[in-house]
PDB file of C-alpha atoms in Angstrom:
ATOM      1  CA  MET A   1      61.887 126.879 -31.796  1.00 48.00           C
ATOM      2  CA  ASP A   2      61.769 123.081 -30.462  1.00 47.00           C
ATOM      3  CA  LYS A   3      59.497 122.904 -27.565  1.00 48.00           C
ATOM      4  CA  GLN A   4      61.099 119.850 -26.468  1.00 49.00           C
ATOM      5  CA  LEU A   5      63.677 121.714 -25.349  1.00 62.00           C
ATOM      6  CA  ILE A   6      61.759 122.647 -22.323  1.00 82.00           C
ATOM      7  CA  ALA A   7      60.660 119.984 -19.889  1.00 83.00           C
ATOM      8  CA  VAL A   8      57.050 119.818 -18.945  1.00 86.00           C
ATOM      9  CA  GLY A   9      56.281 122.158 -15.595  1.00 86.00           C
ATOM     10  CA  THR A  10      60.003 124.748 -16.290  1.00 90.00           C
ATOM     11  CA  HIS A  11      58.494 127.694 -18.619  1.00 93.00           C
ATOM     12  CA  PRO A  12      57.469 130.480 -16.206  1.00 94.00           C
ATOM     13  CA  ILE A  13      54.149 130.074 -16.379  1.00 95.00           C
ATOM     14  CA  GLU A  14      54.107 127.437 -15.089  1.00 94.00           C
ATOM     15  CA  VAL A  15      56.727 127.719 -12.451  1.00 92.00           C
ATOM     16  CA  GLY A  16      54.609 131.133 -11.755  1.00 86.00           C
ATOM     17  CA  HIS A  17      58.207 133.335 -11.733  1.00 83.00           C
ATOM     18  CA  TYR A  18      58.457 135.983 -14.008  1.00 85.00           C
ATOM     19  CA  MET A  19      57.870 139.752 -13.980  1.00 84.00           C
ATOM     20  CA  LEU A  20      55.990 142.562 -16.396  1.00 86.00           C
ATOM     21  CA  PRO A  21      56.701 145.222 -16.931  1.00 83.00           C
ATOM     22  CA  THR A  22      52.399 147.121 -16.199  1.00 85.00           C
ATOM     23  CA  LYS A  23      51.544 150.487 -16.253  1.00 85.00           C
ATOM     24  CA  GLU A  24      51.589 150.083 -12.387  1.00 86.00           C
ATOM     25  CA  VAL A  25      54.994 148.947 -12.575  1.00 85.00           C
ATOM     26  CA  LEU A  26      56.284 151.369 -14.538  1.00 84.00           C
ATOM     27  CA  ARG A  27      54.151 154.428 -12.643  1.00 87.00           C
ATOM     28  CA  LEU A  28      55.924 153.070  -9.659  1.00 85.00           C
ATOM     29  CA  MET A  29      59.258 153.150 -11.034  1.00 84.00           C
ATOM     30  CA  ASP A  30      58.821 156.861 -11.561  1.00 85.00           C
ATOM     31  CA  ASN A  31      58.089 157.723  -8.133  1.00 87.00           C
ATOM     32  CA  LEU A  32      60.928 155.757  -6.939  1.00 84.00           C
ATOM     33  CA  LYS A  33      63.278 157.734  -9.421  1.00 83.00           C
ATOM     34  CA  LYS A  34      62.039 160.282  -7.297  1.00 85.00           C
ATOM     35  CA  ILE A  35      62.860 159.228  -4.272  1.00 85.00           C
ATOM     36  CA  VAL A  36      66.374 157.964  -5.529  1.00 81.00           C
ATOM     37  CA  THR A  37      67.121 161.494  -7.188  1.00 81.00           C
ATOM     38  CA  ASN A  38      66.100 163.826  -4.523  1.00 85.00           C
ATOM     39  CA  ARG A  39      67.367 161.806  -2.137  1.00 84.00           C
ATOM     40  CA  LEU A  40      64.123 161.003   0.188  1.00 87.00           C
ATOM     41  CA  PRO A  41      64.533 159.314   3.362  1.00 89.00           C
ATOM     42  CA  GLY A  42      61.042 157.213   2.533  1.00 90.00           C
ATOM     43  CA  MET A  43      58.042 156.184   1.079  1.00 92.00           C
ATOM     44  CA  ILE A  44      54.807 154.019   1.864  1.00 92.00           C
ATOM     45  CA  VAL A  45      53.240 152.141  -0.991  1.00 91.00           C
ATOM     46  CA  TYR A  46      50.245 150.633  -0.052  1.00 91.00           C
ATOM     47  CA  GLY A  47      46.902 149.500  -1.874  1.00 88.00           C
ATOM     48  CA  ARG A  48      44.063 146.103  -1.261  1.00 83.00           C
ATOM     49  CA  PRO A  49      45.670 143.261  -1.024  1.00 79.00           C
ATOM     50  CA  ARG A  50      46.830 140.750  -3.492  1.00 79.00           C
ATOM     51  CA  LEU A  51      47.448 143.566  -5.626  1.00 76.00           C
ATOM     52  CA  GLY A  52      50.912 142.862  -6.141  1.00 79.00           C
ATOM     53  CA  LYS A  53      52.986 145.428  -4.827  1.00 81.00           C
ATOM     54  CA  THR A  54      55.522 144.054  -3.214  1.00 76.00           C
ATOM     55  CA  THR A  55      56.434 142.102  -6.962  1.00 78.00           C
ATOM     56  CA  ALA A  56      55.752 145.226  -8.855  1.00 79.00           C
ATOM     57  CA  LEU A  57      58.223 147.240  -6.010  1.00 77.00           C
ATOM     58  CA  LYS A  58      60.528 144.209  -6.931  1.00 76.00           C
ATOM     59  CA  PHE A  59      60.991 143.834 -10.379  1.00 77.00           C
ATOM     60  CA  ALA A  60      61.298 147.719 -10.091  1.00 74.00           C
ATOM     61  CA  LEU A  61      64.131 148.378  -8.041  1.00 74.00           C
ATOM     62  CA  GLU A  62      65.852 145.792 -10.070  1.00 77.00           C
ATOM     63  CA  ASN A  63      65.712 147.634 -13.101  1.00 77.00           C
ATOM     64  CA  LEU A  64      66.168 150.961 -10.910  1.00 75.00           C
ATOM     65  CA  PRO A  65      70.226 151.264 -11.116  1.00 75.00           C
ATOM     66  CA  ASN A  66      70.099 150.543 -15.035  1.00 74.00           C
ATOM     67  CA  PHE A  67      67.502 153.819 -14.936  1.00 69.00           C
ATOM     68  CA  ILE A  68      70.060 155.561 -13.097  1.00 69.00           C
ATOM     69  CA  ASN A  69      73.270 154.350 -13.726  1.00 72.00           C
ATOM     70  CA  ALA A  70      74.206 153.899 -10.433  1.00 73.00           C
ATOM     71  CA  PRO A  71      73.853 150.275  -8.473  1.00 84.00           C
ATOM     72  CA  ILE A  72      71.911 151.404  -5.682  1.00 87.00           C
ATOM     73  CA  PRO A  73      72.274 148.671  -2.689  1.00 89.00           C
ATOM     74  CA  ILE A  74      68.644 147.232  -2.120  1.00 88.00           C
ATOM     75  CA  PHE A  75      67.597 145.181   0.702  1.00 92.00           C
ATOM     76  CA  ILE A  76      64.502 143.376   1.900  1.00 90.00           C
ATOM     77  CA  ALA A  77      62.874 142.390   4.557  1.00 93.00           C
ATOM     78  CA  ASN A  78      59.470 141.608   6.395  1.00 92.00           C
ATOM     79  CA  SER A  79      57.591 143.406   9.295  1.00 92.00           C
ATOM     80  CA  ASN A  80      57.077 140.270  11.616  1.00 90.00           C
ATOM     81  CA  THR A  81      54.372 140.912  14.288  1.00 87.00           C
ATOM     82  CA  TYR A  82      55.280 139.875  17.576  1.00 87.00           C
ATOM     83  CA  ARG A  83      53.033 140.394  20.749  1.00 85.00           C
ATOM     84  CA  PHE A  84      55.878 141.867  22.623  1.00 87.00           C
ATOM     85  CA  PRO A  85      57.792 143.286  20.274  1.00 88.00           C
ATOM     86  CA  SER A  86      61.454 144.421  20.861  1.00 93.00           C
ATOM     87  CA  GLU A  87      64.690 146.023  19.723  1.00 93.00           C
ATOM     88  CA  GLU A  88      66.903 142.704  20.017  1.00 92.00           C
ATOM     89  CA  LYS A  89      63.548 140.541  17.377  1.00 92.00           C
ATOM     90  CA  PHE A  90      63.440 143.647  15.661  1.00 95.00           C
ATOM     91  CA  TYR A  91      67.406 143.776  14.609  1.00 94.00           C
ATOM     92  CA  SER A  92      68.276 139.969  14.576  1.00 92.00           C
ATOM     93  CA  ASP A  93      64.833 139.850  11.919  1.00 94.00           C
ATOM     94  CA  LEU A  94      66.376 142.200  10.221  1.00 95.00           C
ATOM     95  CA  LEU A  95      69.944 140.566  10.059  1.00 93.00           C
ATOM     96  CA  TYR A  96      68.054 137.083   8.906  1.00 92.00           C
ATOM     97  CA  ASP A  97      66.009 138.939   5.889  1.00 93.00           C
ATOM     98  CA  PHE A  98      69.623 140.722   5.229  1.00 93.00           C
ATOM     99  CA  ASP A  99      71.147 137.096   4.976  1.00 89.00           C
ATOM    100  CA  PHE A 100      73.707 138.207   7.731  1.00 86.00           C
ATOM    101  CA  PRO A 101      75.727 135.330   7.883  1.00 79.00           C
ATOM    102  CA  PHE A 102      76.274 135.276  11.671  1.00 73.00           C
ATOM    103  CA  ILE A 103      73.266 135.868  13.784  1.00 68.00           C
ATOM    104  CA  SER A 104      73.921 135.682  17.529  1.00 66.00           C
ATOM    105  CA  ARG A 105      71.970 136.624  20.619  1.00 65.00           C
ATOM    106  CA  ARG A 106      73.709 140.026  21.642  1.00 78.00           C
ATOM    107  CA  LYS A 107      72.569 143.479  23.033  1.00 89.00           C
ATOM    108  CA  PRO A 108      69.976 145.287  21.116  1.00 91.00           C
ATOM    109  CA  GLY A 109      72.877 147.943  20.670  1.00 91.00           C
ATOM    110  CA  ASP A 110      75.737 145.161  19.213  1.00 91.00           C
ATOM    111  CA  LEU A 111      72.702 143.799  16.672  1.00 93.00           C
ATOM    112  CA  ARG A 112      71.831 147.851  15.577  1.00 94.00           C
ATOM    113  CA  ASN A 113      75.554 147.963  14.664  1.00 94.00           C
ATOM    114  CA  GLN A 114      75.769 144.889  12.859  1.00 93.00           C
ATOM    115  CA  ILE A 115      73.337 146.152  10.766  1.00 95.00           C
ATOM    116  CA  VAL A 116      75.042 149.799  10.561  1.00 96.00           C
ATOM    117  CA  ASN A 117      77.983 148.163   9.708  1.00 95.00           C
ATOM    118  CA  LEU A 118      76.409 145.982   6.637  1.00 95.00           C
ATOM    119  CA  LEU A 119      74.377 149.365   4.937  1.00 96.00           C
ATOM    120  CA  LYS A 120      77.362 150.864   5.495  1.00 97.00           C
ATOM    121  CA  GLU A 121      79.860 148.764   3.995  1.00 96.00           C
ATOM    122  CA  LYS A 122      77.672 147.424   1.254  1.00 94.00           C
ATOM    123  CA  ALA A 123      76.838 151.477   0.330  1.00 94.00           C
ATOM    124  CA  GLU A 124      80.377 152.095  -0.108  1.00 95.00           C
ATOM    125  CA  THR A 125      81.304 150.057  -1.734  1.00 93.00           C
ATOM    126  CA  SER A 126      78.618 150.411  -4.252  1.00 90.00           C
ATOM    127  CA  GLY A 127      80.307 154.389  -4.651  1.00 89.00           C
ATOM    128  CA  THR A 128      76.816 155.811  -4.384  1.00 88.00           C
ATOM    129  CA  ARG A 129      77.007 155.835  -0.663  1.00 92.00           C
ATOM    130  CA  ARG A 130      72.918 155.526  -0.829  1.00 91.00           C
ATOM    131  CA  VAL A 131      70.566 152.429   0.276  1.00 92.00           C
ATOM    132  CA  ILE A 132      66.785 151.445  -0.217  1.00 91.00           C
ATOM    133  CA  VAL A 133      65.694 149.207   2.232  1.00 93.00           C
ATOM    134  CA  ILE A 134      62.153 147.843   1.739  1.00 91.00           C
ATOM    135  CA  MET A 135      59.549 146.678   4.902  1.00 93.00           C
ATOM    136  CA  ASP A 136      57.284 144.578   3.529  1.00 91.00           C
ATOM    137  CA  GLU A 137      53.675 144.176   5.591  1.00 91.00           C
ATOM    138  CA  GLY A 138      54.102 147.747   6.392  1.00 91.00           C
ATOM    139  CA  GLN A 139      51.119 148.138   8.419  1.00 92.00           C
ATOM    140  CA  ASN A 140      52.768 145.525  10.823  1.00 92.00           C
ATOM    141  CA  LEU A 141      54.520 148.348  12.148  1.00 92.00           C
ATOM    142  CA  THR A 142      54.621 150.222  15.335  1.00 91.00           C
ATOM    143  CA  GLU A 143      55.747 152.931  16.398  1.00 91.00           C
ATOM    144  CA  ALA A 144      58.488 151.720  18.261  1.00 93.00           C
ATOM    145  CA  HIS A 145      59.523 149.824  15.202  1.00 94.00           C
ATOM    146  CA  TYR A 146      59.634 153.279  13.452  1.00 93.00           C
ATOM    147  CA  GLN A 147      62.153 154.327  16.123  1.00 94.00           C
ATOM    148  CA  TRP A 148      64.658 151.774  15.849  1.00 96.00           C
ATOM    149  CA  LEU A 149      64.408 152.241  12.242  1.00 96.00           C
ATOM    150  CA  MET A 150      65.296 156.052  12.960  1.00 95.00           C
ATOM    151  CA  ASP A 151      68.340 154.976  14.890  1.00 96.00           C
ATOM    152  CA  ILE A 152      69.945 153.054  12.064  1.00 97.00           C
ATOM    153  CA  TYR A 153      68.888 155.434  10.283  1.00 95.00           C
ATOM    154  CA  ASN A 154      70.667 158.598  12.393  1.00 95.00           C
ATOM    155  CA  GLN A 155      73.637 156.539  12.797  1.00 97.00           C
ATOM    156  CA  LEU A 156      74.576 156.089   8.661  1.00 97.00           C
ATOM    157  CA  ASP A 157      73.753 159.894   8.323  1.00 95.00           C
ATOM    158  CA  ARG A 158      76.768 160.509  10.726  1.00 96.00           C
ATOM    159  CA  ALA A 159      78.555 158.302   8.275  1.00 96.00           C
ATOM    160  CA  LYS A 160      77.568 160.297   5.504  1.00 95.00           C
ATOM    161  CA  ILE A 161      74.949 157.472   4.472  1.00 95.00           C
ATOM    162  CA  SER A 162      71.457 158.339   3.216  1.00 93.00           C
ATOM    163  CA  MET A 163      69.319 155.324   3.965  1.00 94.00           C
ATOM    164  CA  SER A 164      65.614 155.465   1.798  1.00 92.00           C
ATOM    165  CA  VAL A 165      63.170 153.418   3.503  1.00 94.00           C
ATOM    166  CA  ILE A 166      59.971 152.064   2.172  1.00 92.00           C
ATOM    167  CA  SER A 167      56.861 150.622   3.576  1.00 92.00           C
ATOM    168  CA  VAL A 168      55.184 148.945   1.326  1.00 90.00           C
ATOM    169  CA  GLY A 169      51.697 147.183   3.230  1.00 90.00           C
ATOM    170  CA  GLN A 170      47.807 147.699   3.207  1.00 89.00           C
ATOM    171  CA  GLU A 171      45.385 150.561   3.269  1.00 87.00           C
ATOM    172  CA  GLU A 172      46.137 150.712   7.269  1.00 89.00           C
ATOM    173  CA  LEU A 173      49.312 152.334   6.510  1.00 89.00           C
ATOM    174  CA  LEU A 174      47.276 155.221   5.667  1.00 87.00           C
ATOM    175  CA  SER A 175      45.514 154.833   8.964  1.00 86.00           C
ATOM    176  CA  ARG A 176      49.026 154.617  10.589  1.00 87.00           C
ATOM    177  CA  ARG A 177      49.888 157.647   9.640  1.00 87.00           C
ATOM    178  CA  THR A 178      46.506 159.602  10.686  1.00 84.00           C
ATOM    179  CA  PHE A 179      47.795 157.975  14.039  1.00 86.00           C
ATOM    180  CA  PHE A 180      51.290 159.239  13.937  1.00 88.00           C
ATOM    181  CA  LEU A 181      50.098 162.479  12.794  1.00 83.00           C
ATOM    182  CA  GLY A 182      47.442 163.396  15.760  1.00 80.00           C
ATOM    183  CA  GLN A 183      50.024 162.178  18.179  1.00 82.00           C
ATOM    184  CA  ARG A 184      52.438 164.566  16.908  1.00 82.00           C
ATOM    185  CA  LYS A 185      55.235 162.090  16.047  1.00 84.00           C
ATOM    186  CA  SER A 186      56.385 164.266  13.342  1.00 85.00           C
ATOM    187  CA  GLN A 187      59.599 163.178  13.259  1.00 87.00           C
ATOM    188  CA  ILE A 188      58.320 160.048  11.578  1.00 89.00           C
ATOM    189  CA  ILE A 189      56.550 160.881   8.951  1.00 89.00           C
ATOM    190  CA  GLY A 190      58.923 163.729   7.781  1.00 86.00           C
ATOM    191  CA  ARG A 191      61.305 160.560   7.582  1.00 87.00           C
ATOM    192  CA  PHE A 192      59.484 157.762   6.092  1.00 90.00           C
ATOM    193  CA  MET A 193      55.862 158.770   5.348  1.00 90.00           C
ATOM    194  CA  THR A 194      55.949 162.021   4.260  1.00 86.00           C
ATOM    195  CA  HIS A 195      56.113 160.484  -0.136  1.00 90.00           C
ATOM    196  CA  GLU A 196      53.019 158.078  -0.741  1.00 90.00           C
ATOM    197  CA  HIS A 197      52.296 156.006  -3.982  1.00 90.00           C
ATOM    198  CA  ARG A 198      48.622 154.544  -4.215  1.00 91.00           C
ATOM    199  CA  PHE A 199      49.033 151.303  -6.512  1.00 88.00           C
ATOM    200  CA  PHE A 200      45.981 149.764  -7.545  1.00 89.00           C
ATOM    201  CA  GLY A 201      45.076 146.739  -9.153  1.00 90.00           C
ATOM    202  CA  ILE A 202      43.043 146.032 -12.546  1.00 93.00           C
ATOM    203  CA  THR A 203      40.538 148.601 -13.264  1.00 94.00           C
ATOM    204  CA  SER A 204      39.718 149.082 -17.043  1.00 95.00           C
ATOM    205  CA  LEU A 205      39.250 147.535 -20.651  1.00 97.00           C
ATOM    206  CA  GLU A 206      42.333 149.192 -21.157  1.00 96.00           C
ATOM    207  CA  ASP A 207      44.070 147.736 -18.395  1.00 95.00           C
ATOM    208  CA  ILE A 208      43.489 144.331 -19.243  1.00 97.00           C
ATOM    209  CA  ARG A 209      44.961 145.648 -23.048  1.00 97.00           C
ATOM    210  CA  SER A 210      48.419 146.614 -21.700  1.00 95.00           C
ATOM    211  CA  VAL A 211      48.594 143.493 -19.184  1.00 96.00           C
ATOM    212  CA  LEU A 212      48.141 140.826 -21.910  1.00 97.00           C
ATOM    213  CA  HIS A 213      50.213 142.415 -24.524  1.00 97.00           C
ATOM    214  CA  CYS A 214      53.081 141.498 -22.389  1.00 95.00           C
ATOM    215  CA  TYR A 215      52.397 138.307 -22.943  1.00 97.00           C
ATOM    216  CA  ASP A 216      51.926 138.707 -26.314  1.00 97.00           C
ATOM    217  CA  SER A 217      54.704 140.418 -27.113  1.00 96.00           C
ATOM    218  CA  PRO A 218      59.258 138.442 -27.585  1.00 95.00           C
ATOM    219  CA  GLU A 219      60.474 141.902 -26.862  1.00 95.00           C
ATOM    220  CA  ILE A 220      58.801 141.477 -23.231  1.00 93.00           C
ATOM    221  CA  SER A 221      58.422 137.918 -22.332  1.00 94.00           C
ATOM    222  CA  GLU A 222      60.270 135.952 -24.651  1.00 93.00           C
ATOM    223  CA  TYR A 223      61.358 132.767 -23.642  1.00 93.00           C
ATOM    224  CA  PRO A 224      64.037 130.669 -23.507  1.00 89.00           C
ATOM    225  CA  GLU A 225      66.381 133.554 -24.667  1.00 87.00           C
ATOM    226  CA  HIS A 226      66.624 134.311 -27.850  1.00 88.00           C
ATOM    227  CA  SER A 227      64.138 132.365 -29.103  1.00 90.00           C
ATOM    228  CA  GLU A 228      61.711 135.270 -30.190  1.00 91.00           C
ATOM    229  CA  CYS A 229      58.949 133.650 -28.692  1.00 95.00           C
ATOM    230  CA  SER A 230      56.351 135.108 -26.145  1.00 96.00           C
ATOM    231  CA  PHE A 231      54.543 133.228 -23.623  1.00 97.00           C
ATOM    232  CA  THR A 232      51.314 133.265 -25.846  1.00 97.00           C
ATOM    233  CA  ARG A 233      53.240 132.372 -28.659  1.00 96.00           C
ATOM    234  CA  TYR A 234      54.721 129.004 -27.272  1.00 95.00           C
ATOM    235  CA  PHE A 235      51.849 127.786 -25.179  1.00 96.00           C
ATOM    236  CA  PHE A 236      49.482 128.558 -28.537  1.00 97.00           C
ATOM    237  CA  PRO A 237      51.646 128.451 -31.685  1.00 95.00           C
ATOM    238  CA  GLU A 238      49.122 127.590 -34.036  1.00 96.00           C
ATOM    239  CA  GLY A 239      46.520 130.162 -33.136  1.00 97.00           C
ATOM    240  CA  TYR A 240      49.676 132.806 -32.463  1.00 97.00           C
ATOM    241  CA  ASP A 241      50.872 131.641 -35.899  1.00 96.00           C
ATOM    242  CA  LYS A 242      46.869 132.680 -37.457  1.00 97.00           C
ATOM    243  CA  GLY A 243      47.053 135.971 -36.101  1.00 97.00           C
ATOM    244  CA  GLN A 244      45.982 135.583 -32.499  1.00 98.00           C
ATOM    245  CA  ARG A 245      46.603 137.047 -29.666  1.00 98.00           C
ATOM    246  CA  LEU A 246      45.781 137.375 -25.915  1.00 98.00           C
ATOM    247  CA  GLU A 247      45.610 140.617 -26.320  1.00 98.00           C
ATOM    248  CA  LYS A 248      42.390 140.522 -29.045  1.00 98.00           C
ATOM    249  CA  ASP A 249      40.596 138.740 -26.304  1.00 98.00           C
ATOM    250  CA  ALA A 250      40.983 141.920 -23.862  1.00 98.00           C
ATOM    251  CA  GLY A 251      36.875 142.731 -24.634  1.00 98.00           C
ATOM    252  CA  ILE A 252      36.168 139.029 -23.899  1.00 98.00           C
ATOM    253  CA  ILE A 253      38.300 139.153 -20.775  1.00 98.00           C
ATOM    254  CA  TYR A 254      36.583 142.159 -19.309  1.00 98.00           C
ATOM    255  CA  ARG A 255      32.881 140.935 -20.104  1.00 98.00           C
ATOM    256  CA  GLN A 256      33.470 138.262 -18.517  1.00 97.00           C
ATOM    257  CA  PHE A 257      34.613 139.672 -15.086  1.00 97.00           C
ATOM    258  CA  MET A 258      32.169 142.107 -15.098  1.00 97.00           C
ATOM    259  CA  ASP A 259      29.823 139.571 -15.688  1.00 96.00           C
ATOM    260  CA  LEU A 260      31.079 137.410 -12.913  1.00 96.00           C
ATOM    261  CA  ARG A 261      30.436 140.234 -10.587  1.00 95.00           C
ATOM    262  CA  ARG A 262      27.166 141.369 -11.386  1.00 95.00           C
ATOM    263  CA  GLU A 263      25.956 137.329 -11.402  1.00 95.00           C
ATOM    264  CA  HIS A 264      27.248 137.636  -7.433  1.00 94.00           C
ATOM    265  CA  GLY A 265      26.128 141.412  -6.992  1.00 92.00           C
ATOM    266  CA  VAL A 266      29.843 142.763  -5.763  1.00 92.00           C
ATOM    267  CA  LYS A 267      29.168 146.661  -6.166  1.00 90.00           C
ATOM    268  CA  SER A 268      32.029 147.779  -5.510  1.00 89.00           C
ATOM    269  CA  LYS A 269      34.350 149.531  -8.080  1.00 91.00           C
ATOM    270  CA  LEU A 270      35.956 147.736 -10.004  1.00 93.00           C
ATOM    271  CA  GLU A 271      39.576 146.664  -8.544  1.00 91.00           C
ATOM    272  CA  ILE A 272      41.205 143.283 -10.260  1.00 94.00           C
ATOM    273  CA  PRO A 273      44.027 142.367  -8.381  1.00 91.00           C
ATOM    274  CA  MET A 274      46.839 141.282  -9.995  1.00 90.00           C
ATOM    275  CA  GLU A 275      47.332 138.049  -8.565  1.00 91.00           C
ATOM    276  CA  TYR A 276      43.976 137.084  -9.856  1.00 94.00           C
ATOM    277  CA  PHE A 277      44.997 138.325 -12.787  1.00 95.00           C
ATOM    278  CA  THR A 278      48.080 136.488 -13.569  1.00 95.00           C
ATOM    279  CA  TYR A 279      46.305 133.286 -12.251  1.00 95.00           C
ATOM    280  CA  ALA A 280      44.024 133.539 -14.796  1.00 97.00           C
ATOM    281  CA  VAL A 281      45.838 134.068 -17.843  1.00 98.00           C
ATOM    282  CA  GLU A 282      47.891 131.411 -16.334  1.00 97.00           C
ATOM    283  CA  ASN A 283      45.418 128.588 -15.412  1.00 97.00           C
ATOM    284  CA  ALA A 284      43.966 129.651 -19.751  1.00 98.00           C
ATOM    285  CA  LEU A 285      47.529 128.851 -20.723  1.00 97.00           C
ATOM    286  CA  LYS A 286      47.951 126.136 -18.950  1.00 96.00           C
ATOM    287  CA  ILE A 287      44.939 124.015 -18.775  1.00 97.00           C
ATOM    288  CA  PHE A 288      44.114 124.573 -22.935  1.00 98.00           C
ATOM    289  CA  GLY A 289      47.717 125.180 -24.410  1.00 96.00           C
ATOM    290  CA  THR A 290      50.500 123.158 -25.483  1.00 93.00           C
ATOM    291  CA  HIS A 291      51.109 121.232 -22.118  1.00 92.00           C
ATOM    292  CA  GLY A 292      47.877 121.104 -21.879  1.00 93.00           C
ATOM    293  CA  GLU A 293      44.531 120.082 -23.652  1.00 96.00           C
ATOM    294  CA  GLN A 294      46.675 121.690 -26.893  1.00 95.00           C
ATOM    295  CA  LEU A 295      43.713 124.006 -28.558  1.00 97.00           C
ATOM    296  CA  GLU A 296      44.529 126.449 -31.159  1.00 97.00           C
ATOM    297  CA  TRP A 297      43.187 129.088 -28.869  1.00 98.00           C
ATOM    298  CA  ILE A 298      41.362 129.651 -26.001  1.00 98.00           C
ATOM    299  CA  THR A 299      36.824 130.179 -26.357  1.00 98.00           C
ATOM    300  CA  SER A 300      34.791 132.737 -24.429  1.00 97.00           C
ATOM    301  CA  GLN A 301      34.088 129.239 -21.803  1.00 97.00           C
ATOM    302  CA  GLN A 302      37.195 128.601 -21.006  1.00 98.00           C
ATOM    303  CA  TRP A 303      38.053 132.262 -20.341  1.00 98.00           C
ATOM    304  CA  LEU A 304      35.503 132.049 -17.471  1.00 97.00           C
ATOM    305  CA  GLU A 305      36.213 129.087 -17.002  1.00 98.00           C
ATOM    306  CA  ALA A 306      39.745 130.180 -15.781  1.00 98.00           C
ATOM    307  CA  ILE A 307      38.444 133.077 -14.101  1.00 97.00           C
ATOM    308  CA  LYS A 308      36.094 130.926 -12.157  1.00 96.00           C
ATOM    309  CA  LEU A 309      39.358 128.797 -11.060  1.00 97.00           C
ATOM    310  CA  THR A 310      41.240 131.875  -9.610  1.00 96.00           C
ATOM    311  CA  GLY A 311      39.494 132.185  -6.651  1.00 94.00           C
ATOM    312  CA  TYR A 312      38.812 135.849  -7.456  1.00 94.00           C
ATOM    313  CA  ILE A 313      34.846 136.368  -7.371  1.00 94.00           C
ATOM    314  CA  GLU A 314      34.993 134.250  -4.125  1.00 93.00           C
ATOM    315  CA  SER A 315      37.961 137.207  -2.487  1.00 90.00           C
ATOM    316  CA  GLU A 316      35.411 139.818  -4.060  1.00 91.00           C
ATOM    317  CA  ILE A 317      32.490 138.860  -2.048  1.00 89.00           C
ATOM    318  CA  TYR A 318      34.270 138.014   1.442  1.00 85.00           C
ATOM    319  CA  MET A 319      35.682 141.369   0.898  1.00 78.00           C
ATOM    320  CA  ALA A 320      32.755 143.120   0.696  1.00 74.00           C
ATOM    321  CA  LEU A 321      31.132 141.561   3.458  1.00 77.00           C
ATOM    322  CA  ALA A 322      33.831 141.873   5.835  1.00 69.00           C
ATOM    323  CA  GLN A 323      33.896 145.643   4.701  1.00 67.00           C
ATOM    324  CA  ARG A 324      30.215 145.645   5.422  1.00 63.00           C
ATOM    325  CA  GLY A 325      30.479 144.460   8.396  1.00 58.00           C
ATOM    326  CA  ASP A 326      33.149 146.794   9.725  1.00 57.00           C
ATOM    327  CA  ASN A 327      30.784 149.812   8.641  1.00 55.00           C
ATOM    328  CA  GLU A 328      28.097 148.323  10.966  1.00 53.00           C
TER     329      GLU A 328
END
């Protein structure tokens, strides 16, 4: 492959726009298939920050139609926070996130009907009579928000359209569900929070090895298309041709993460957020690879440098301090 065909700065690793079918993504996809196949109305997906939950969910949903052989329409919205939430703001935000072209200040009922008609049209056009709505930062949703979502759900249900709402957020989503249980809001839990999916970061050496394999394999990370060139091979062609693989460095990377944690007194259970891990890999490829120092391969010390540049250990220290403060 002639690398001159790819301008510096345009490779997916350099742009940062790529998704890998990691173990967590595939586990999430299995749960999503159950939601869709059984026509369940909702699920919460939660985990600590920076795990890549939203990215994983987008990847899973983009590939889900192929697995179930049905083109289900998918809509993604952000759960915005306001000092004084209102139906008008909530519905207007949904229409904006759904790329509705003609949003104007109207009564809440008019805005809700626009949403319902949009979802209904897409569901009918697809032939599935189904829609999936993803609410990102779902821990921001209040009882009122869920009531407004229920109004949309009920209108679609009367039109014989099924809507599944997937709330994605931090672990506060579980606390929100516990609160609703205490308030006997069974109608909210029954529609939107009965099913749950705990999303994990990297917790073991095997997890590291599995993710790195994705960068090594042209079947998974080929770029450009039809080049049979994986991300690893593109940035380290000489080392790759001599048998080097990122997957073989899994033990080195695992030890560097563990040593950093010990050095800074981080005693929590290992769970490396995917965002920080992929930053470390990207740093190593960009700094030491074909567009950087053009080295044959990455040394242990260089892996340490790549990890430190992510800000991972600072984040772990901050989280430990925050949790200590919450417990005092």
